[in-house]
Coordinates of C-alpha atoms and ligand atoms in Angstrom, one line a residue:
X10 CA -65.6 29.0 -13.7
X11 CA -68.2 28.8 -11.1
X12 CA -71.1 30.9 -12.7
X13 CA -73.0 27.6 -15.5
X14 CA -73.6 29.1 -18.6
X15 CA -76.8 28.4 -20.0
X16 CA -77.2 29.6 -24.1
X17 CA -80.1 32.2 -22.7
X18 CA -78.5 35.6 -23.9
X19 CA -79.4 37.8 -20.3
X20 CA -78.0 34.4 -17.9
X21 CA -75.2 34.5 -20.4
X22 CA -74.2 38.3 -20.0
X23 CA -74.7 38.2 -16.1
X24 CA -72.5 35.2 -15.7
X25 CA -69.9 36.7 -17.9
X26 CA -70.2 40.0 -15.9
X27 CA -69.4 38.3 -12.5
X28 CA -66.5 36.6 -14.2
X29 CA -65.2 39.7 -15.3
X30 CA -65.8 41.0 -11.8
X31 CA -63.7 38.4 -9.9
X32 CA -59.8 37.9 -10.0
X33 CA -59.6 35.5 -12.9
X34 CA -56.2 35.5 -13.5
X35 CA -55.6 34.2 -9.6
X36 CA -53.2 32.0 -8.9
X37 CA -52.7 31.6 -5.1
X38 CA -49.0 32.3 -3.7
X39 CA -47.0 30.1 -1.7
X40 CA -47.8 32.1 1.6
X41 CA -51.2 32.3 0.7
X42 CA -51.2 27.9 0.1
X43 CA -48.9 27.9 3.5
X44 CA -51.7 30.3 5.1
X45 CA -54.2 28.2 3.8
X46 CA -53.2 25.1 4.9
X47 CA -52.4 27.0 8.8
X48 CA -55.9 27.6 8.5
X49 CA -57.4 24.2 8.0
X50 CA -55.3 23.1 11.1
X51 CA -56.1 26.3 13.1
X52 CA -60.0 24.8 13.6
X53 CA -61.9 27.3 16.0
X54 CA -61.6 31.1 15.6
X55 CA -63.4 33.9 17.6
X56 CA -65.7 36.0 15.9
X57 CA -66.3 39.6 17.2
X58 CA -69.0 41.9 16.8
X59 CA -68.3 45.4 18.3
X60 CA -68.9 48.7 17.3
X61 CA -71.3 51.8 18.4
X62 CA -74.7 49.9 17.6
X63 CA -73.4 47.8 21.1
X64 CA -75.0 50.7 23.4
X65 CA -78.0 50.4 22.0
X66 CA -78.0 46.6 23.4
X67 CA -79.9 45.3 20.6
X68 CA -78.1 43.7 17.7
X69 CA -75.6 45.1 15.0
X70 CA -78.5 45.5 12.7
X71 CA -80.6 47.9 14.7
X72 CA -80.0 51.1 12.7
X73 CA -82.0 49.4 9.5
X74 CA -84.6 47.8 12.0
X75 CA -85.7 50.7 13.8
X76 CA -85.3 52.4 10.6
X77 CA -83.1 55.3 11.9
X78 CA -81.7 57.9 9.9
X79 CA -77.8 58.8 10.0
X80 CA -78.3 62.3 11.1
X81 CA -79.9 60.5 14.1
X82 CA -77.5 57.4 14.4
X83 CA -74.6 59.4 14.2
X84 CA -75.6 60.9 17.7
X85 CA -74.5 57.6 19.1
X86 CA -70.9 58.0 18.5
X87 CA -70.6 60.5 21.0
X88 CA -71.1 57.9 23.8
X89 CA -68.8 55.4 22.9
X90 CA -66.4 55.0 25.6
X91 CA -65.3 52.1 26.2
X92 CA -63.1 52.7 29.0
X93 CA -63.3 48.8 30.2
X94 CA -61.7 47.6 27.3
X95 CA -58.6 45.2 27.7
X96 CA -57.2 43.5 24.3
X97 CA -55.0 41.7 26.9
X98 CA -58.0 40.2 28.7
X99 CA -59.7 39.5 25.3
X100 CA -56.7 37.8 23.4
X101 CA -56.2 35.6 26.5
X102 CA -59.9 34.9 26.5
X103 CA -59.7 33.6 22.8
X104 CA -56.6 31.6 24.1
X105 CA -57.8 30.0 27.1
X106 CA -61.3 28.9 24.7
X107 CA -58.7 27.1 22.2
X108 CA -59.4 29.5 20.1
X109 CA -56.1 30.1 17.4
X110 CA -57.6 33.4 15.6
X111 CA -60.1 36.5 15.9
X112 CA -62.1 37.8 13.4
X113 CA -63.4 41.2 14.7
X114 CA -65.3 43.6 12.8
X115 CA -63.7 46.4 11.2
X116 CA -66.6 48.4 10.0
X117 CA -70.1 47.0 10.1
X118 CA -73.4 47.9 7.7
X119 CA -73.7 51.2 9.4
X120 CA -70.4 51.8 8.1
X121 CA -69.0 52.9 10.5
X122 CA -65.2 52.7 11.1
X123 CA -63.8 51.0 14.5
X124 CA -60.2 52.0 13.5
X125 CA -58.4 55.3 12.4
X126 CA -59.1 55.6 8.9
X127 CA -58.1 59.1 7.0
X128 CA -60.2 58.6 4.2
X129 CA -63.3 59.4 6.2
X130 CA -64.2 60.9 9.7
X131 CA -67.4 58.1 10.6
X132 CA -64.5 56.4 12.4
X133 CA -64.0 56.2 16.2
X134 CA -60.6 58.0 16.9
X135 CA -62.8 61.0 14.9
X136 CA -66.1 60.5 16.2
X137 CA -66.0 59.1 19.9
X138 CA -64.5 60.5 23.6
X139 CA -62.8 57.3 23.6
X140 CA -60.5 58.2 20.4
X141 CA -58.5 55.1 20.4
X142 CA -57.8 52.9 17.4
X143 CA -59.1 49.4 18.9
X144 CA -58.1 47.5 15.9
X145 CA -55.0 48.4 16.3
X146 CA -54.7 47.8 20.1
X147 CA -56.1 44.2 19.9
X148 CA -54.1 43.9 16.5
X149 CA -50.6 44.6 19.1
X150 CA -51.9 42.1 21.7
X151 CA -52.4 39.2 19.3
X152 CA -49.2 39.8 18.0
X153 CA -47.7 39.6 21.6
X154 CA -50.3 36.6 22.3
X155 CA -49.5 34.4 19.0
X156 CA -53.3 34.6 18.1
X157 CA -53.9 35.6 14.0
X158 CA -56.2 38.4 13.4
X159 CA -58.5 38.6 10.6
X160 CA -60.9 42.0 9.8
X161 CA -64.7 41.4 9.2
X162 CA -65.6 43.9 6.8
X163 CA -68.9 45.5 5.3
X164 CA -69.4 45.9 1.7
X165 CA -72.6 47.1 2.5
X166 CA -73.3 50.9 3.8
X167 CA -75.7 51.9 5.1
X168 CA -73.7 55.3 6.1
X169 CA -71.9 56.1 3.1
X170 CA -73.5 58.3 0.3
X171 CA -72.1 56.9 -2.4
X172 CA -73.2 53.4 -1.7
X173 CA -75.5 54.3 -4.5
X174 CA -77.8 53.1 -6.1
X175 CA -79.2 51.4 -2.5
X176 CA -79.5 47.4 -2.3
X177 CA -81.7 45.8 -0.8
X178 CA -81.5 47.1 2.8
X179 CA -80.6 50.8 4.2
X180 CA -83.3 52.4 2.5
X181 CA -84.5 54.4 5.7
X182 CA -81.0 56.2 6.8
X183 CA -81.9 59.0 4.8
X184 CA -79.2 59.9 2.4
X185 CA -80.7 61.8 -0.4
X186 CA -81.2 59.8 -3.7
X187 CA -77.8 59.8 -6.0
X188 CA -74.4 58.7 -5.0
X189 CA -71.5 57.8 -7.3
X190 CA -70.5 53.8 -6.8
X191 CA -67.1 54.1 -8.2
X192 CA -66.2 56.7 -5.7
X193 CA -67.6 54.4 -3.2
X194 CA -65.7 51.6 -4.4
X195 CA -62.5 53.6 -4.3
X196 CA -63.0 54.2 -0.6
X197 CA -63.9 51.0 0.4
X198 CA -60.4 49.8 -1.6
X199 CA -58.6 53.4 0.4
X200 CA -60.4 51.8 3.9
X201 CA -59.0 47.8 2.8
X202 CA -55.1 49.7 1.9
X203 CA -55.4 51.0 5.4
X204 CA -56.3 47.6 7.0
X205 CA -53.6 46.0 5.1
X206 CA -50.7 48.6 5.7
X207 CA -50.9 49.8 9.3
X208 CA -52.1 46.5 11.4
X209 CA -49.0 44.6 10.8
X210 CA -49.5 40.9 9.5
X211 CA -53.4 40.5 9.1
X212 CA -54.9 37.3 8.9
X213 CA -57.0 38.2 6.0
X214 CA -60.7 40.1 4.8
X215 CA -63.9 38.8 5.9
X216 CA -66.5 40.1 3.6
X217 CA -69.9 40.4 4.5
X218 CA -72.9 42.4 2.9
X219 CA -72.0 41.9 -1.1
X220 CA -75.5 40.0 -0.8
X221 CA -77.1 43.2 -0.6
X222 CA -76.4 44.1 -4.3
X223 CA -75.8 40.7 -6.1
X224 CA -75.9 42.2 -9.5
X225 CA -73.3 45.0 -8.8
X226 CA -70.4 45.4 -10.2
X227 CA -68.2 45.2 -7.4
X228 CA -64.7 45.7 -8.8
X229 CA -63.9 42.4 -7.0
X230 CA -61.1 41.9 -9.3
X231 CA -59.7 44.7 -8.3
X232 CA -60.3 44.8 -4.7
X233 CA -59.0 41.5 -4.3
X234 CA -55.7 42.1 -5.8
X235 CA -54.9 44.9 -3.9
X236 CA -55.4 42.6 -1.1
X237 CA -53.1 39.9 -2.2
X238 CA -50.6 42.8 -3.3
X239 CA -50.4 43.9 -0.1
X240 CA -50.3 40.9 2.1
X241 CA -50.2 38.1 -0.2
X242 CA -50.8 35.4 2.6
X243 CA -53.9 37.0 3.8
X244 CA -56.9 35.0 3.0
X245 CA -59.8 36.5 1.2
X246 CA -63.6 34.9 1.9
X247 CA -67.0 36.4 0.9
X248 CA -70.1 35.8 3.2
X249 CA -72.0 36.4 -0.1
X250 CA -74.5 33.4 0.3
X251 CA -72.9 32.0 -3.6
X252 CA -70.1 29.6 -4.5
X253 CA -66.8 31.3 -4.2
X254 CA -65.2 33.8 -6.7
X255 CA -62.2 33.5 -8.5
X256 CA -59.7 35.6 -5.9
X257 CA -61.3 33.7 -3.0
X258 CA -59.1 31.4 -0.5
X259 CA -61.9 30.0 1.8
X260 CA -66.0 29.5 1.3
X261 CA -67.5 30.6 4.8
X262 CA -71.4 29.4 5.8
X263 CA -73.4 31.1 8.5
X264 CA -75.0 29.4 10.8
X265 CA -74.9 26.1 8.7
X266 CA -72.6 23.4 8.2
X267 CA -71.3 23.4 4.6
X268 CA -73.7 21.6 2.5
X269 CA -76.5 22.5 4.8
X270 CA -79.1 25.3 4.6
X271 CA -81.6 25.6 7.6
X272 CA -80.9 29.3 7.7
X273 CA -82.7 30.0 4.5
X274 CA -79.7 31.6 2.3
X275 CA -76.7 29.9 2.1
X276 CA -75.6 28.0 -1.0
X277 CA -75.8 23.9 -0.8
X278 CA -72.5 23.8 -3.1
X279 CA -69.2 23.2 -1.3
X280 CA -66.2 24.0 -2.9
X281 CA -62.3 22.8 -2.9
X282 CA -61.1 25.8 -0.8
X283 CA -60.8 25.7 3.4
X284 CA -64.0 26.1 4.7
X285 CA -65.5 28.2 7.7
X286 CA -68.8 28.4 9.6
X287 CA -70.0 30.9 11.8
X288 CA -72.3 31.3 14.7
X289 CA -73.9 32.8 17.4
X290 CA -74.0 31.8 21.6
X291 CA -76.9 33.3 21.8
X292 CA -78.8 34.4 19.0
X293 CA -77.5 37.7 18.5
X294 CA -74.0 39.1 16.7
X295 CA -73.8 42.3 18.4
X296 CA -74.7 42.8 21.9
X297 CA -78.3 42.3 22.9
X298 CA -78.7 42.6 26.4
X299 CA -82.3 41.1 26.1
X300 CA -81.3 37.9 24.2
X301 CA -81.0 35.5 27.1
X302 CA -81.2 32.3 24.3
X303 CA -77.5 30.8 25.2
X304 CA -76.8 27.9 23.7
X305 CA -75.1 25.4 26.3
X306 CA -71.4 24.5 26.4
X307 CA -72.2 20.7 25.0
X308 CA -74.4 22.4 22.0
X309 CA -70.9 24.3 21.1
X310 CA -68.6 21.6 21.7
X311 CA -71.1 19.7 19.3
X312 CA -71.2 22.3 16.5
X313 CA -67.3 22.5 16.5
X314 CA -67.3 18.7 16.5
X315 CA -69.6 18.3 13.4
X316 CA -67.8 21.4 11.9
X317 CA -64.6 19.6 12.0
X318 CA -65.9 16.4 10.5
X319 CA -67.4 18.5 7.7
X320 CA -63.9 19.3 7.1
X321 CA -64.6 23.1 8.5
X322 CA -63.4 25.8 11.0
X323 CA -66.2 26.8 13.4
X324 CA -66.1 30.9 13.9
X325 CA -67.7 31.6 17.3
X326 CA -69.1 34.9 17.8
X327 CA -69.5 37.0 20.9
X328 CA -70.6 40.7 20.6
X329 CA -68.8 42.4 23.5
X330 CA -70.7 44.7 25.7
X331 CA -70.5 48.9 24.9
X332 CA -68.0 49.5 28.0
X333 CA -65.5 47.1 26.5
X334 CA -66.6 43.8 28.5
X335 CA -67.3 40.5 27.4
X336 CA -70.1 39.5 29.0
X337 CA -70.0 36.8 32.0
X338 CA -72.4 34.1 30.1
X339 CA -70.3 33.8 26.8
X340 CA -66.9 33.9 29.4
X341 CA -68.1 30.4 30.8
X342 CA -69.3 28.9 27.7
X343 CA -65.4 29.8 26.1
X344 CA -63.6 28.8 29.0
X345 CA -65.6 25.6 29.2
X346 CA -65.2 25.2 25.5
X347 CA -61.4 25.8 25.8
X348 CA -61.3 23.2 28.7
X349 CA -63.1 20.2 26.7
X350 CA -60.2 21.0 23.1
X351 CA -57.2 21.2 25.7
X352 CA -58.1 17.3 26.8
X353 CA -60.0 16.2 23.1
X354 CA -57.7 19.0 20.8
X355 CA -55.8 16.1 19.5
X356 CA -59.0 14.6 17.6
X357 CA -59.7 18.9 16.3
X358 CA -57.1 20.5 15.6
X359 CA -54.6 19.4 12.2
X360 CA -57.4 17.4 11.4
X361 CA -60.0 16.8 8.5
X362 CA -63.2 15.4 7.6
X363 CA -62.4 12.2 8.0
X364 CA -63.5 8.8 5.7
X365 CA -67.1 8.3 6.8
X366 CA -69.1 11.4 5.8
X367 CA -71.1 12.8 9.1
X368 CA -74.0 11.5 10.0
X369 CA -76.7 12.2 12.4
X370 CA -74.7 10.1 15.3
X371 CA -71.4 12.1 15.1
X372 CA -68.7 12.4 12.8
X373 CA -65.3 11.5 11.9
X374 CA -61.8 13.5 11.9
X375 CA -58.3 12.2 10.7
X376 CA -54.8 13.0 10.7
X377 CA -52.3 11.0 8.8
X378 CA -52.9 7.1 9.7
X379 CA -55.3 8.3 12.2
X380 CA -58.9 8.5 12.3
X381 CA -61.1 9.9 15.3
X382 CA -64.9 8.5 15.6
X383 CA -66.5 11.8 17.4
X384 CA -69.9 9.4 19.0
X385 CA -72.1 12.5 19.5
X386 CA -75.5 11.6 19.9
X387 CA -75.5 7.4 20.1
X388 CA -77.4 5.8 23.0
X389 CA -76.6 1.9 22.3
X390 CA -73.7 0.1 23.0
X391 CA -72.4 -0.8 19.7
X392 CA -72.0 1.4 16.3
X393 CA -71.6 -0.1 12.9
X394 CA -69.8 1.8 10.5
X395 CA -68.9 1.4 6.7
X396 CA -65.9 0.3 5.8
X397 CA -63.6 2.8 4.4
X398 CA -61.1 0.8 2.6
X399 CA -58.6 0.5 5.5
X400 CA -56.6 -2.1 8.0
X401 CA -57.4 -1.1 11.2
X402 CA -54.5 -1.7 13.8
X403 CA -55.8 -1.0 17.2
X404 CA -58.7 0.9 18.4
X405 CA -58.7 2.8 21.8
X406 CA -60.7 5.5 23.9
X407 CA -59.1 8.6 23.7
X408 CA -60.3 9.3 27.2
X409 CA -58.4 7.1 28.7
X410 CA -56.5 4.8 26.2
X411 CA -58.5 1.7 27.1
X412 CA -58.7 -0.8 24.6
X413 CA -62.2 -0.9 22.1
X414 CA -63.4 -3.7 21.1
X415 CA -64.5 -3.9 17.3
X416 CA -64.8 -6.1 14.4
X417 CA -64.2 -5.7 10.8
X418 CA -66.8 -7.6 8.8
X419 CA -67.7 -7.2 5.1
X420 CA -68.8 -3.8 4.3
X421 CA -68.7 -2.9 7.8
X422 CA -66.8 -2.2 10.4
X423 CA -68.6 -2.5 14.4
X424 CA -67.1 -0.5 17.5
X425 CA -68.2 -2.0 20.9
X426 CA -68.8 1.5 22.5
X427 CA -68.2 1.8 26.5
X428 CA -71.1 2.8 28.7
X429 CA -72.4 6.5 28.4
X430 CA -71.2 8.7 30.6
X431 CA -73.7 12.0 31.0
X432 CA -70.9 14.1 31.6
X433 CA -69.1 13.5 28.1
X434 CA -69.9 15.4 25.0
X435 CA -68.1 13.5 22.7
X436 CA -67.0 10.2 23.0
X437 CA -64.3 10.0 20.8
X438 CA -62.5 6.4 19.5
X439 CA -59.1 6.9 18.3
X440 CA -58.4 4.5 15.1
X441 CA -54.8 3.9 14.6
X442 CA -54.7 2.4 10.6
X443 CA -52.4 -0.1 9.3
X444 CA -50.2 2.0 7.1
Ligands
H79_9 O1 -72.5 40.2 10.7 C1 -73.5 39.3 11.0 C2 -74.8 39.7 10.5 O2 -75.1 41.1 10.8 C3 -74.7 39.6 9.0 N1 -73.7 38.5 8.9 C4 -73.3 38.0 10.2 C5 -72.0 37.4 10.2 C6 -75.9 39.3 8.4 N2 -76.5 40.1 7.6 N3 -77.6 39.6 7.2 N4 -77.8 38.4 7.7 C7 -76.7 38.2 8.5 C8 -78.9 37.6 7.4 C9 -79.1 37.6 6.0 C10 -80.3 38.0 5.5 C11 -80.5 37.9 4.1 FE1 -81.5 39.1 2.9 C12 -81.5 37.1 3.5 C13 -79.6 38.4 3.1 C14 -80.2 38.0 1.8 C15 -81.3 37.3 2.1 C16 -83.1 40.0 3.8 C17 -83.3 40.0 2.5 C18 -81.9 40.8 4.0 C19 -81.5 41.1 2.7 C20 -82.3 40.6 1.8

């Protein structure tokens, strides 16, 4: 459906292959449309990174960039303890930054497991002195806290030893050179089960690493419909850089806006399905206690903004710190984040793009009859917009309510803006239309 078929015989067998691969047949069930649809209204999820590369303090990727080999990463295990860790204190963090789900990280590239899985023993209840199922704690919490969960989860391995023939990373752990994919595959679908079973309701899979071998066969098919058996609202989305697979419920971009790709390999094409993108406070995923790069609380604020007009959630990461903490800098930025929805939410959250696609000023939102003109980045003290086809009734600051002045014209529509204020990151006109 998504793959073009062109009549060149070797195009023509791959696309068929990946069709074959993905869950054809899929037709989404009411909970997953319902969970879909929650979703698109939920707006601003948490993103967490967290597993044994965070004592290391340098990124989630540092076992394939200091090229070290498993026998050696494995010693790190032993020292994961995180005996500050408090899902309370995190799920209330996530609340207090607006946040209305968390996707954390069940098992990263190095494969290793952050919950209590009995198909393997790389896992931390097995491997660490801290022998607690984290998932599972922070899955209780957001429970108790209202909050959805959703599980990050690696495709790629660079632990495993079936994960075999190698992609095109991991190629220093190591592992001696055969491996059986299918048996692979079968743990990786053993690892999902587990996810789906004994976590209660999960919000659904984030998939990451399938980008490492495009051209696999990846049982998708089958891996997605175990999913969907098992929790049929959970939502399935792939972070594999292509236009979304049959079995897929939402199209994620990272670091981009959809459409958009300054980060070198996302895909320009934006499907129907909910969208998601993700990014970083500073530039890091998992801790990096060097990385000092934060961006500032307006640069979120904006990204969320802009993500919301492009008719997409915005997944904000933080990578905690190895003793359980979040660190101070990314606390401020989400509690200042939170602050600015809990006044502006209205214009965010239920919302979608709204009529005027963004532009390099702001964006627009829109809910029902209304429509929210996000003023980003506009120094002058009038905007003119295109016309979008409808009656506009009154027009006021959402600030305050004060009345905006603005006149419809042919073609165009002109908002008398009020004067700047420094302190405002968005100045956001409410547009109530004439039904
Ligand atoms: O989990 C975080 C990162 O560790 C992971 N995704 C986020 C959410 C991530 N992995 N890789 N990347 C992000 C950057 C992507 C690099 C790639 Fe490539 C460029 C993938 C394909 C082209 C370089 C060349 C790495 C593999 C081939």
């Amino acid at each position: 459906m998504l793959v073009r078929r062109r009549c060149w015989l070797p195009l023509l067998a791959f696309a068929f292959a990946l069709d074959v691969a993905a869950q054809t047949d899929y037709r989404p069930s009411r909970e997953n449309l319902a969970a879909r649809r929650w979703f698109q209204d939920a707006k601003f999820g948490i993103f967490i990174h967290w597993g044994i590369y965070s004592l290391l303090g340098d990124g989630e990727w540092v076992m394939n960039n200091r090229r070290i080999r498993a026998q050696d990463y494995e010693k790190l295990a032993q020292f994961f303890n995180p005996t500050e860790f408090d899902p309370h204190e995190w799920v209330a963090l996530a609340k207090a930054a607006g946040a209305r789900y968390i996707t954390i990280t069940s098992k990263h590239h190095d494969g290793f497991a952050m919950f209590d899985s009995q198909v393997t023993d790389w896992d931390i209840i097995d491997r660490t002195p801290y022998k607690r199922d984290v998932l599972k704690m922070l899955a209780d919490e957001c429970h108790k806290q209202g909050i959805k969960l959703f599980f990050y989860y690696s495709q790629l391995d660079w632990h495993h030893p079936d994960y075999y023939p190698r992609g095109a990373t991991g190629h220093d752990a190591g592992r001696p050179s055969q491996g059986d994919w299918n048996r692979y595959l079968d743990f990786m679908d053993a690892q999902l089960r587990e996810l789906l079973t004994n976590y209660g309701a999960v919000g659904g899979i984030w998939f990451d690493g399938m980008w490492d071998k495009p051209d696999a066969d990846w049982r998708l098919a089958r891996t997605y419909k175990l999913i969907h058996d098992l929790q049929p609202q959970a939502l399935i989305g792939s972070n594999h850089h292509r236009p979304p697979f049959p079995g897929e419920d939402f199209q994620m971009f990272e670091k981009d806006l959809p459409g958009r790709n300054t980060a070198g390999f996302n895909t320009t094409e934006v499907s129907a399905l909910p969208l998601e993108t993700c990014d970083t406070i500073n530039n890091s995923w998992g801790y990096n206690f060097t990385d000092n790069r934060f961006k500032s609380t307006r640069a979120l604020v904006h990204y969320l903004v802009r993500a919301a007009g492009s008719n997409a959630n915005f997944l904000l990461n933080v990578g905690p710190m190895p003793n359980g903490k979040i660190q101070p800098e990314f606390v401020v930025r989400l509690r200042e984040v939170g602050q600015w929805l809990k006044q502006n939410g209205e214009a965010i959250y239920g919302t979608r793009g709204g009529p005027i696609a963004p532009r390099p000023w702001g964006v627009t939102t829109q809910r029902g009859d209304t429509v929210y003109v996000h003023v980003l980045d506009w120094p002058d003290g009038s905007l003119i917009l295109p016309a979008f086809g409808r009656r506009i009734n009154r027009a006021r600051l959402l600030r305050d309510g004060s009345p905006i002045r603005y006149e419809e014209r042919a073609g165009e529509l002109l908002l008398r803006l009020p004067p700047q204020r420094a302190e405002e990151y968005d100045t956001i006109i409410v547009l109530e239309l004439t039904p």
